[in-house]
mmCIF file of C-alpha atoms (C1' of nucleotides) in Angstrom:
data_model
loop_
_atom_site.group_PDB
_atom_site.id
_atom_site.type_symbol
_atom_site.label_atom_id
_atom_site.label_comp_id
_atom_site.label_asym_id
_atom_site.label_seq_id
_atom_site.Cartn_x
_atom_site.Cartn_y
_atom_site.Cartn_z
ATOM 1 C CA UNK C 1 70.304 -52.090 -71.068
ATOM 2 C CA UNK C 2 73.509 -50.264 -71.243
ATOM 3 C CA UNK C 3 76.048 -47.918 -69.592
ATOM 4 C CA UNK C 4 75.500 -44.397 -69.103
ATOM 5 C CA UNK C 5 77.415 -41.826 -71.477
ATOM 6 C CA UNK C 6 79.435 -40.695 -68.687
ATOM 7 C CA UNK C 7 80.392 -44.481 -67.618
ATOM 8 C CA UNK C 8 81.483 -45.398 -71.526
ATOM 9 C CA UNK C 9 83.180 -41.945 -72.143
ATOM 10 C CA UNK C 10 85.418 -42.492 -68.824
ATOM 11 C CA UNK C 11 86.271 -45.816 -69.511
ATOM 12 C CA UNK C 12 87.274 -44.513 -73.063
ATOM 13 C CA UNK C 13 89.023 -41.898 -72.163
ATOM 14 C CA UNK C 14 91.316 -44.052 -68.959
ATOM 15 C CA UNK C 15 92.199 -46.594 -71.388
ATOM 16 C CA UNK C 16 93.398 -44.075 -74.014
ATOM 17 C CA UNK C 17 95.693 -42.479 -71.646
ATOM 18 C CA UNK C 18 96.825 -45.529 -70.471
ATOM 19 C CA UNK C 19 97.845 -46.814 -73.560
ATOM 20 C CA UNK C 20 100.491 -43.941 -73.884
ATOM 21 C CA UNK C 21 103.395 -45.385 -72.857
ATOM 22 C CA UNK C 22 105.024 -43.132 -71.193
ATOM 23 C CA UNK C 23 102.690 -41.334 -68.844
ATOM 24 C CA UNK C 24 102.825 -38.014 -70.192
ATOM 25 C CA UNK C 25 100.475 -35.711 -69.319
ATOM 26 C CA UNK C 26 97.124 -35.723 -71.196
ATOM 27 C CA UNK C 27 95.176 -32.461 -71.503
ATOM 28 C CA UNK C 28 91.829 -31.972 -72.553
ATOM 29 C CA UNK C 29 91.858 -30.692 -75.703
ATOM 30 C CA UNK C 30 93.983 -33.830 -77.424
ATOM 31 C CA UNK C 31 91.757 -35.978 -75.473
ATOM 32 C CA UNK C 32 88.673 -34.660 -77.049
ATOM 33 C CA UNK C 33 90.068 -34.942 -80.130
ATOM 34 C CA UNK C 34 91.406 -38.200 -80.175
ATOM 35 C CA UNK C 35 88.512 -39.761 -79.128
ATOM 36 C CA UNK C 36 85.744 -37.628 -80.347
ATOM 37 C CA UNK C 37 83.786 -36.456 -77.223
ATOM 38 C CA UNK C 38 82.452 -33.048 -76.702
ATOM 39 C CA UNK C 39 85.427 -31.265 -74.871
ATOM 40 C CA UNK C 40 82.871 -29.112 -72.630
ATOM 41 C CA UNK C 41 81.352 -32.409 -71.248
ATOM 42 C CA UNK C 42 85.271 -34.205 -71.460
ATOM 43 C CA UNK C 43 86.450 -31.777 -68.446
ATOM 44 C CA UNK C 44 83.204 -32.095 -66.592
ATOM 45 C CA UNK C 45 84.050 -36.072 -66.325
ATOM 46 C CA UNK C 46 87.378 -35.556 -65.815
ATOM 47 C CA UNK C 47 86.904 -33.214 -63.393
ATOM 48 C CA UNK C 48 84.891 -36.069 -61.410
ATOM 49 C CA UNK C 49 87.428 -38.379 -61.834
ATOM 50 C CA UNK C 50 90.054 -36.184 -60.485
ATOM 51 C CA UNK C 51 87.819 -35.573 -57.403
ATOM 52 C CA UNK C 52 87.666 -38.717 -56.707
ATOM 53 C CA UNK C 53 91.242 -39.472 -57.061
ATOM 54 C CA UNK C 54 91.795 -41.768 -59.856
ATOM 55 C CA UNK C 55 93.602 -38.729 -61.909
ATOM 56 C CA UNK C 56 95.545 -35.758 -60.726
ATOM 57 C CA UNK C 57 95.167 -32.380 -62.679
ATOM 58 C CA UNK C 58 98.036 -29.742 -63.357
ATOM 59 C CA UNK C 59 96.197 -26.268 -64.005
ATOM 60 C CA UNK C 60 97.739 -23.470 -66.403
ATOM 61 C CA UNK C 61 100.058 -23.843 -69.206
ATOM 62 C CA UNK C 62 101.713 -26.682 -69.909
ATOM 63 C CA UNK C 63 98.919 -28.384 -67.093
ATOM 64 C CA UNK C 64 96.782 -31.425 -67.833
ATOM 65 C CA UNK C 65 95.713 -34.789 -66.433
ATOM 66 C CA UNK C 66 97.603 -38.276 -65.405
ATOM 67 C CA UNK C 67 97.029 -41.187 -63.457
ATOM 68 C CA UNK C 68 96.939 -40.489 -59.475
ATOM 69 C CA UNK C 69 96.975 -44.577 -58.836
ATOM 70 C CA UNK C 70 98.622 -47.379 -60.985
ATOM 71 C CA UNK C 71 96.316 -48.513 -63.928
ATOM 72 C CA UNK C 72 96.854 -51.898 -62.587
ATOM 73 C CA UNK C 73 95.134 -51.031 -59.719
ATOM 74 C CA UNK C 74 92.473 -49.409 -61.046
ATOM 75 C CA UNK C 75 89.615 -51.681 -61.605
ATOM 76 C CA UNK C 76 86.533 -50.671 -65.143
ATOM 77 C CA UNK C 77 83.652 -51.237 -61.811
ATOM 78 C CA UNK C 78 85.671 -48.328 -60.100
ATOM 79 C CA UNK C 79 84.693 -46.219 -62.792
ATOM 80 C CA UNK C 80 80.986 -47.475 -63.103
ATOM 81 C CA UNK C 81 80.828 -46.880 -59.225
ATOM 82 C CA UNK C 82 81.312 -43.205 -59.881
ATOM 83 C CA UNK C 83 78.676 -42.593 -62.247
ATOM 84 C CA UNK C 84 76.126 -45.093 -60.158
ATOM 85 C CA UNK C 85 76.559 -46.893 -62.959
ATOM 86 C CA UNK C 86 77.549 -50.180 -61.441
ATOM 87 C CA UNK C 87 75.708 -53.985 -61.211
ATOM 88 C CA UNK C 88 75.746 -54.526 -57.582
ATOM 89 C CA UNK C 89 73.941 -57.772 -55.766
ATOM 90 C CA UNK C 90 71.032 -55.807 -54.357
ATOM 91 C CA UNK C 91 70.173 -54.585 -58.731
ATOM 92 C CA UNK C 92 67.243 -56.577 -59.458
ATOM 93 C CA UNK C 93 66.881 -56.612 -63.281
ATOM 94 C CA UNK C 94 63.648 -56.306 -62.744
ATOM 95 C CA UNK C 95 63.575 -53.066 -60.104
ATOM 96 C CA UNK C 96 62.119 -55.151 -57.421
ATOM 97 C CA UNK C 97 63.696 -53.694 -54.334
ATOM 98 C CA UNK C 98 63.832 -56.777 -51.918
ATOM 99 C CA UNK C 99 64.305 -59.498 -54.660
ATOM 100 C CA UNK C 100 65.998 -61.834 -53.058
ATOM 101 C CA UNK C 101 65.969 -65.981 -52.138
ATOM 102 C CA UNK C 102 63.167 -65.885 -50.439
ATOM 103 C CA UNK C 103 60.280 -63.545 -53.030
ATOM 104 C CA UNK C 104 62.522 -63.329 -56.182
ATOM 105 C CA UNK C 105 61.500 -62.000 -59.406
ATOM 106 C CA UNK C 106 60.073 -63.838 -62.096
ATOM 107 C CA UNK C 107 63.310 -63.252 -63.782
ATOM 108 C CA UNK C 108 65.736 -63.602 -60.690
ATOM 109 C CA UNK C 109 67.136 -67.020 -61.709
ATOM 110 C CA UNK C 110 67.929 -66.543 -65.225
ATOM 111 C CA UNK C 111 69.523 -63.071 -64.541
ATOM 112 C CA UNK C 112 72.006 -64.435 -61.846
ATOM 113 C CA UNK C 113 74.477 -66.415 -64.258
ATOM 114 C CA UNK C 114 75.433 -63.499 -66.996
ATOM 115 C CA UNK C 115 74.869 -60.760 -63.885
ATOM 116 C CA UNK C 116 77.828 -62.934 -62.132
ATOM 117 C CA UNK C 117 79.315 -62.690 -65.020
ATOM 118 C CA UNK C 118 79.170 -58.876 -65.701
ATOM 119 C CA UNK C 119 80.517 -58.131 -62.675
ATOM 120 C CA UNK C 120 83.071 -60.298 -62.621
ATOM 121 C CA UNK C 121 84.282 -58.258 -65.970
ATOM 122 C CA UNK C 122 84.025 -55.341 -64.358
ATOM 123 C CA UNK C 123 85.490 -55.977 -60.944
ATOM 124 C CA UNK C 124 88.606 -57.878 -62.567
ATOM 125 C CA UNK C 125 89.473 -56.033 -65.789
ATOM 126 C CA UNK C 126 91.703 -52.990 -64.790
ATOM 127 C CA UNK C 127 92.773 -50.225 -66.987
ATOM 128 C CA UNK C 128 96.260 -51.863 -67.369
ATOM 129 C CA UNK C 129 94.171 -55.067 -69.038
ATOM 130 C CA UNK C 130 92.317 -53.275 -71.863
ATOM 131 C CA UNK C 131 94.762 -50.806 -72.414
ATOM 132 C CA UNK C 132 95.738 -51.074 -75.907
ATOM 133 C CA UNK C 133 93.282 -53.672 -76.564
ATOM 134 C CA UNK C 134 91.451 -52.875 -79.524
ATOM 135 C CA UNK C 135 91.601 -49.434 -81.661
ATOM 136 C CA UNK C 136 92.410 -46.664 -79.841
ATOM 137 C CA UNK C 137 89.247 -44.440 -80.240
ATOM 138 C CA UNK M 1 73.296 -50.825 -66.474
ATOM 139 C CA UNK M 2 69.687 -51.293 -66.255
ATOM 140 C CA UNK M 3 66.567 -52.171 -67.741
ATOM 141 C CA UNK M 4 64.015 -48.992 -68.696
ATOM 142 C CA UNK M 5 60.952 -48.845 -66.207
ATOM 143 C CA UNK M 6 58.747 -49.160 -68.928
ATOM 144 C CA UNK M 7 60.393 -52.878 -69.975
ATOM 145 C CA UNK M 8 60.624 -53.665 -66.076
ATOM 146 C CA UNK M 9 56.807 -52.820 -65.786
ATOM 147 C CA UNK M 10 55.636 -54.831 -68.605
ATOM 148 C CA UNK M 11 57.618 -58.133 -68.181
ATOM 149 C CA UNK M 12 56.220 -57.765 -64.467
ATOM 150 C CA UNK M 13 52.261 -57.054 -65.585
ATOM 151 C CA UNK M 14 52.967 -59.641 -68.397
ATOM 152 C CA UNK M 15 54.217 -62.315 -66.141
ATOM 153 C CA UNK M 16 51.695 -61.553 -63.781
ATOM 154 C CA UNK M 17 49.035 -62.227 -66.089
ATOM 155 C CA UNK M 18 50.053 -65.085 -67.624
ATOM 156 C CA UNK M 19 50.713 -66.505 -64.116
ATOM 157 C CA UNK M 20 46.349 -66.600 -63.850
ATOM 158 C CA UNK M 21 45.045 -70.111 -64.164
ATOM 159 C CA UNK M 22 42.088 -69.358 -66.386
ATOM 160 C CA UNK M 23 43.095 -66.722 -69.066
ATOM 161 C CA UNK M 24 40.078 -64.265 -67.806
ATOM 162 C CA UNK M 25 40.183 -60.810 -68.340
ATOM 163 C CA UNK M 26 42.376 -58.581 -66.450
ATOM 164 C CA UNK M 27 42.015 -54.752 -66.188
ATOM 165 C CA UNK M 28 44.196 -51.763 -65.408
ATOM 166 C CA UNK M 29 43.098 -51.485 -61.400
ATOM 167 C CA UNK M 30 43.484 -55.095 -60.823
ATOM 168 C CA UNK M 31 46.894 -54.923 -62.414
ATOM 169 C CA UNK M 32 47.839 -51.397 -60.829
ATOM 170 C CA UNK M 33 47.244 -52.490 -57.555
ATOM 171 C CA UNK M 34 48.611 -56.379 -57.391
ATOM 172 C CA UNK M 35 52.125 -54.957 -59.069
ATOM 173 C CA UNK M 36 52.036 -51.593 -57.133
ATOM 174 C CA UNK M 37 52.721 -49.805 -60.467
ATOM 175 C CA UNK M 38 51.427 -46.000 -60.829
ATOM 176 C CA UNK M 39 47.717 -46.695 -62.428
ATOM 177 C CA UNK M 40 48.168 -44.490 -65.143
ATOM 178 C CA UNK M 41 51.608 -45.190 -66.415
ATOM 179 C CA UNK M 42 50.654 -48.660 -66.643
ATOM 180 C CA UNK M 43 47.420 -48.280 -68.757
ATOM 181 C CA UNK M 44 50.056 -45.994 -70.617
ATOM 182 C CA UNK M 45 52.177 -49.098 -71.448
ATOM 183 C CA UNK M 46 49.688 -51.449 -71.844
ATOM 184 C CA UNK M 47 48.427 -49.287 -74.823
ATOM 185 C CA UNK M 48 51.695 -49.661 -76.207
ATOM 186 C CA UNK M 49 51.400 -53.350 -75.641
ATOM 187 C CA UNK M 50 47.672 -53.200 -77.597
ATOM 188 C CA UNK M 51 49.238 -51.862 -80.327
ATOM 189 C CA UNK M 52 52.098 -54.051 -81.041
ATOM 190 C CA UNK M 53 49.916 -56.854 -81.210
ATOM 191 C CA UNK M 54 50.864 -58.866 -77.618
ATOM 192 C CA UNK M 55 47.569 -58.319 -75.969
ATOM 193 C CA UNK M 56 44.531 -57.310 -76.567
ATOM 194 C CA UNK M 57 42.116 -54.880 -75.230
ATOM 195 C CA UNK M 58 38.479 -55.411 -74.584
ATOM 196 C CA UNK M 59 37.034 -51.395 -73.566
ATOM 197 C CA UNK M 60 33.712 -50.587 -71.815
ATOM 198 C CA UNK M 61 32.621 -51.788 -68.894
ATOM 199 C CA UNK M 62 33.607 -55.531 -67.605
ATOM 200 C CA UNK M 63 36.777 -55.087 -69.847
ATOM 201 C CA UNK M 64 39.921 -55.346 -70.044
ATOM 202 C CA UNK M 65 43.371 -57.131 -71.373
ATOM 203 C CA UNK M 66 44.274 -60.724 -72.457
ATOM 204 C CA UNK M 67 46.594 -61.823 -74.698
ATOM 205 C CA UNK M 68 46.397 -62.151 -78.149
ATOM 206 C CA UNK M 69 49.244 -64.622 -78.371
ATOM 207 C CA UNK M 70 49.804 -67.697 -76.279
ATOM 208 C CA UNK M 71 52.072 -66.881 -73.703
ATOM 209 C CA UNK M 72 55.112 -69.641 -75.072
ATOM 210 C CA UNK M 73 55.176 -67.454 -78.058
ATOM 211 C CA UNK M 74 56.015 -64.305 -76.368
ATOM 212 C CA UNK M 75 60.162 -63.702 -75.724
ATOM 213 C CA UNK M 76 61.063 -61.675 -72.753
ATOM 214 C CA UNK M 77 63.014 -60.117 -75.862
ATOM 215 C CA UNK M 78 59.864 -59.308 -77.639
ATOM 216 C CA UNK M 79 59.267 -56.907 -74.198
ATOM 217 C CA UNK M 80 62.786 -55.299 -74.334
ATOM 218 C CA UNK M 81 62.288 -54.757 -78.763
ATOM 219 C CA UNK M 82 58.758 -52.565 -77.404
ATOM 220 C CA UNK M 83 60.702 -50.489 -75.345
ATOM 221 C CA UNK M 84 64.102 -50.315 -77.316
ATOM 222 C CA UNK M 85 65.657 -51.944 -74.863
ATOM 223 C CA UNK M 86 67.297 -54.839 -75.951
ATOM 224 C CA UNK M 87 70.773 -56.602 -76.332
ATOM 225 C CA UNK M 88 71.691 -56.312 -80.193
ATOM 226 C CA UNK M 89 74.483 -57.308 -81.798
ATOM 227 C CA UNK M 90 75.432 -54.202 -82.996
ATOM 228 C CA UNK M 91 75.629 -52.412 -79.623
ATOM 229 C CA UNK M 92 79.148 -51.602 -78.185
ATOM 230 C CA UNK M 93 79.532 -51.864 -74.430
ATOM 231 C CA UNK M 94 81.151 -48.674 -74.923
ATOM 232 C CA UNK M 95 78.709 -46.872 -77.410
ATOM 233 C CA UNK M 96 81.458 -47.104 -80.003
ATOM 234 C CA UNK M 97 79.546 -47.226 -83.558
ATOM 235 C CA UNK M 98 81.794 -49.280 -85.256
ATOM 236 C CA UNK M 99 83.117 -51.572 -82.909
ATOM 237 C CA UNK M 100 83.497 -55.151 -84.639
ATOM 238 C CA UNK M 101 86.260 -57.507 -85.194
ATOM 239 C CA UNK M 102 88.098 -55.365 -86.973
ATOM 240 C CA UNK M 103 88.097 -52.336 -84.867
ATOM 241 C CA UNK M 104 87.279 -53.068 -81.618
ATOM 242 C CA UNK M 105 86.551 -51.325 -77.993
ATOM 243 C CA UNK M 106 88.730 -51.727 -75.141
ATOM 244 C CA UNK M 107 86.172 -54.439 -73.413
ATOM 245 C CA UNK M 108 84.704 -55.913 -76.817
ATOM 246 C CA UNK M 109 86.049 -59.458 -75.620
ATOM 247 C CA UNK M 110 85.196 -59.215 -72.582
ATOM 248 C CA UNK M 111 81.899 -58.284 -73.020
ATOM 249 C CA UNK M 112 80.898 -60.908 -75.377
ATOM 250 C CA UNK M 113 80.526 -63.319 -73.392
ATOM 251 C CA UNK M 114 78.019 -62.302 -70.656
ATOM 252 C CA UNK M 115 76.263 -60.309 -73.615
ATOM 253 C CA UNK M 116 76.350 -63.629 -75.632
ATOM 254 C CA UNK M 117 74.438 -65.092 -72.227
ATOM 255 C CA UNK M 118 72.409 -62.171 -71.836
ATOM 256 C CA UNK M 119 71.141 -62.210 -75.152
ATOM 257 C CA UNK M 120 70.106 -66.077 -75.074
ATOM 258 C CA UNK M 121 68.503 -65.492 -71.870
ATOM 259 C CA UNK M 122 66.374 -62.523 -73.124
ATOM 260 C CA UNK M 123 65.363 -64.984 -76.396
ATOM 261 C CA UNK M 124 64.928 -68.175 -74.623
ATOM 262 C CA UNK M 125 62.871 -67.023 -72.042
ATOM 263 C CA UNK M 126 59.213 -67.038 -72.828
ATOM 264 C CA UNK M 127 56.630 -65.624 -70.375
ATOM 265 C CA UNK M 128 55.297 -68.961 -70.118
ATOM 266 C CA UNK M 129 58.597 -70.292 -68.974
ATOM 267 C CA UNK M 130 58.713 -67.233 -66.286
ATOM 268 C CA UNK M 131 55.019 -67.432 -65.059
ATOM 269 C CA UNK M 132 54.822 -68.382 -61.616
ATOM 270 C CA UNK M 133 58.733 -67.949 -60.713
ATOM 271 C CA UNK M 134 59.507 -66.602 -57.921
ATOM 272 C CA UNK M 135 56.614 -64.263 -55.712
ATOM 273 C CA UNK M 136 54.016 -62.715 -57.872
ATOM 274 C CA UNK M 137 54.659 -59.076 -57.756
ATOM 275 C "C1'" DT B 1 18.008 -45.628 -72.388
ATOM 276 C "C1'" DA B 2 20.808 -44.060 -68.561
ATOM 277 C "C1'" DT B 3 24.471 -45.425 -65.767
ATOM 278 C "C1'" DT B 4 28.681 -47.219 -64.781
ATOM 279 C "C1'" DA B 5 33.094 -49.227 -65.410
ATOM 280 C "C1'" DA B 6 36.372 -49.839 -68.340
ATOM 281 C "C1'" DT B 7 40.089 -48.469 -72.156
ATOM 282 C "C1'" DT B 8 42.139 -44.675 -75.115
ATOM 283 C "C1'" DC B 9 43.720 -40.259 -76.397
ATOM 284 C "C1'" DT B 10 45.820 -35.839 -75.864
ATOM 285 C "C1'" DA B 11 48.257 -32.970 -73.383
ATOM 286 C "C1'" DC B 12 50.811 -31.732 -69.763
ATOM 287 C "C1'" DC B 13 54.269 -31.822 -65.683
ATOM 288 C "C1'" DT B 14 58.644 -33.372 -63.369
ATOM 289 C "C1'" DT B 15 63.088 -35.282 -63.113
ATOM 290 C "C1'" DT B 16 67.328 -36.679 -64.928
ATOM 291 C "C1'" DA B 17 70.921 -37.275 -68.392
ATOM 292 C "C1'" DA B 18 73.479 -35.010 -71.771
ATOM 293 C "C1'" DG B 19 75.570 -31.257 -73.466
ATOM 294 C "C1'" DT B 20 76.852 -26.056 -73.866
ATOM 295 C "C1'" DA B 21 78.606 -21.390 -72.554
ATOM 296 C "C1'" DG B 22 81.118 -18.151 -70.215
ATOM 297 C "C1'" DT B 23 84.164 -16.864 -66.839
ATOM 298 C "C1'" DA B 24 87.432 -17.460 -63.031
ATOM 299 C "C1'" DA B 25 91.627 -19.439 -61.379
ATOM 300 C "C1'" DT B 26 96.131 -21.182 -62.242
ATOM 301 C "C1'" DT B 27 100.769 -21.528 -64.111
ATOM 302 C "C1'" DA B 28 104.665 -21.899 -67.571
ATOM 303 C "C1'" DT B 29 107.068 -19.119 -70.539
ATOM 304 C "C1'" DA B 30 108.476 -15.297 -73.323
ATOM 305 C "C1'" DT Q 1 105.059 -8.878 -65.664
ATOM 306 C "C1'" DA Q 2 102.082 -9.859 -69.504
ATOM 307 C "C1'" DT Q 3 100.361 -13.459 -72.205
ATOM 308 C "C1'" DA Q 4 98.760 -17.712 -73.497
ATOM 309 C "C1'" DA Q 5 97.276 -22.173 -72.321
ATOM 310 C "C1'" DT Q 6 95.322 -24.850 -69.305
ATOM 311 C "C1'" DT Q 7 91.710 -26.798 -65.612
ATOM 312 C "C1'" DA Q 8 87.591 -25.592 -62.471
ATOM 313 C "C1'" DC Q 9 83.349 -23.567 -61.467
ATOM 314 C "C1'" DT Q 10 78.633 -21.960 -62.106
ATOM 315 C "C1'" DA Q 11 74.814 -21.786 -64.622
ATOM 316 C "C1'" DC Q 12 72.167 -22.661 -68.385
ATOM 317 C "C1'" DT Q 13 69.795 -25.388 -72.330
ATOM 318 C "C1'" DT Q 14 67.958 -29.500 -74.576
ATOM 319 C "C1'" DA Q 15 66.039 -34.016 -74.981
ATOM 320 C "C1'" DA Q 16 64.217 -38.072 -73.115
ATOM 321 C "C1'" DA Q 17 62.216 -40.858 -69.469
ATOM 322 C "C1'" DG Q 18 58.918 -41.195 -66.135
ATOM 323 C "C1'" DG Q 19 54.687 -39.996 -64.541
ATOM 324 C "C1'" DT Q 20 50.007 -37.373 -64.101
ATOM 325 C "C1'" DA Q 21 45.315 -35.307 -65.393
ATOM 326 C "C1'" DG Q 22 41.213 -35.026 -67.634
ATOM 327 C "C1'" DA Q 23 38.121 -35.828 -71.098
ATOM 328 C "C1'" DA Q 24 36.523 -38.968 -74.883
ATOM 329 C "C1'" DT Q 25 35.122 -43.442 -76.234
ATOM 330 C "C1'" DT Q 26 33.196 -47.942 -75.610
ATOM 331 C "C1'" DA Q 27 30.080 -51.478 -74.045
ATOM 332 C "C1'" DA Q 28 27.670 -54.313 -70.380
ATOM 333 C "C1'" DT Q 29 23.866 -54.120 -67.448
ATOM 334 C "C1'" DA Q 30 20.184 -52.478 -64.657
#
DNA sequence: TATTAATTCTACCTTTAAGTAGTAATTATA
DNA sequence: TATAATTACTACTTAAAGGTAGAATTAATA
């Protein structure tokens, strides 16, 4: 019952940089360092989030990563959705693939209130939100 | 954000069985074929289940499982603890070790409260209490 | 006692997540 | 233009989850 590594390392990593208030340009090596992930497996995510748009890269010297969209408009489910990561309707907690109002699972009714919850979280917290909430690691 | 197979499996074949009227014997082909789980993956888990103590195991021919507790004694969060799979307290959203009041993860407040919910749903929930919800599969 | 139907054990196979390694491509700057 | 610093790409390795196979063990019953 929790996030992939990917999932948690992305959200870690897009909250770090948009803490810094002016939006320098990142690269990977401080990133790594700062918040203790592997820099190998660092580029491979953020080379998924840059395909996907949420970060531009600048290659060669002097190169590295910022925000391609406003962290306000960037939502922590965007993220999950990336790394399949997500809690969408048609998730039954129990993998039951047509759980629904009609044959539910035996847990169907007890999952619904905290799953509303969850992805209510994730669908309204956006980067700008939890930006410097907490410790910055 | 999911559940392991393995937990999904057993709250389903534990449900299932308490879900019988009369507590009779149930074995491995019964249980295989009613839940549509892979035969030998679930005599694989219901070992497991032996030999915590949560059902019991009667071998040779006209055998089978039952449980060894009564059924309002056994937490859906009993399942999850078999298959290290559970909501603890000490598990960061974000996989960050130390992540408490002090220093914190970017979605520590958010997260408490559907983890708070999830948590009390896990404990509260016995497999009497879930018996018979919803279809039986 | 032999047979049969059941669980259990050991070992293996497959797939996926997680992480590593090396090299190519790119670009600012000296 | 050469160099150094950066991201991107390709391929590999490792560990764990998920699942399979077959033989051993057990016990009821004919």
């Amino acid at each position: 019952m929790q996030l992939s590594n990917s999932s948690q390392y992305a959200i870690r990593i897009l909250a770090y940089m948009a803490d810094q208030k002016d939006s320098k340009l990142m690269n990977a090596t401080e990133l790594a360092g700062a918040l203790y992930i592997p820099y190998k497996f660092l580029t491979k995510i953020m080379t998924e989030l840059v395909k996907v748009g949420l970060v531009v890269s600048i290659r060669g010297r002097e190169g590295g990563y910022k925000f391609e969209k406003k962290t306000s408009e960037i939502m922590v489910s965007d993220i999950l959705d990336i790394f399949n990561d997500s809690i969408k309707d048609e998730q039954c907690v129990l993998g039951i693939g047509f759980c629904n109002g009609l044959c539910k699972c035996a847990l169907h009714d007890q999952w619904m209130e905290p799953k509303l919850l969850l992805q209510r979280m994730f669908r309204e917290s956006s980067l700008e939100d939890i930006a410097g909430r907490g410790c910055k690691i």
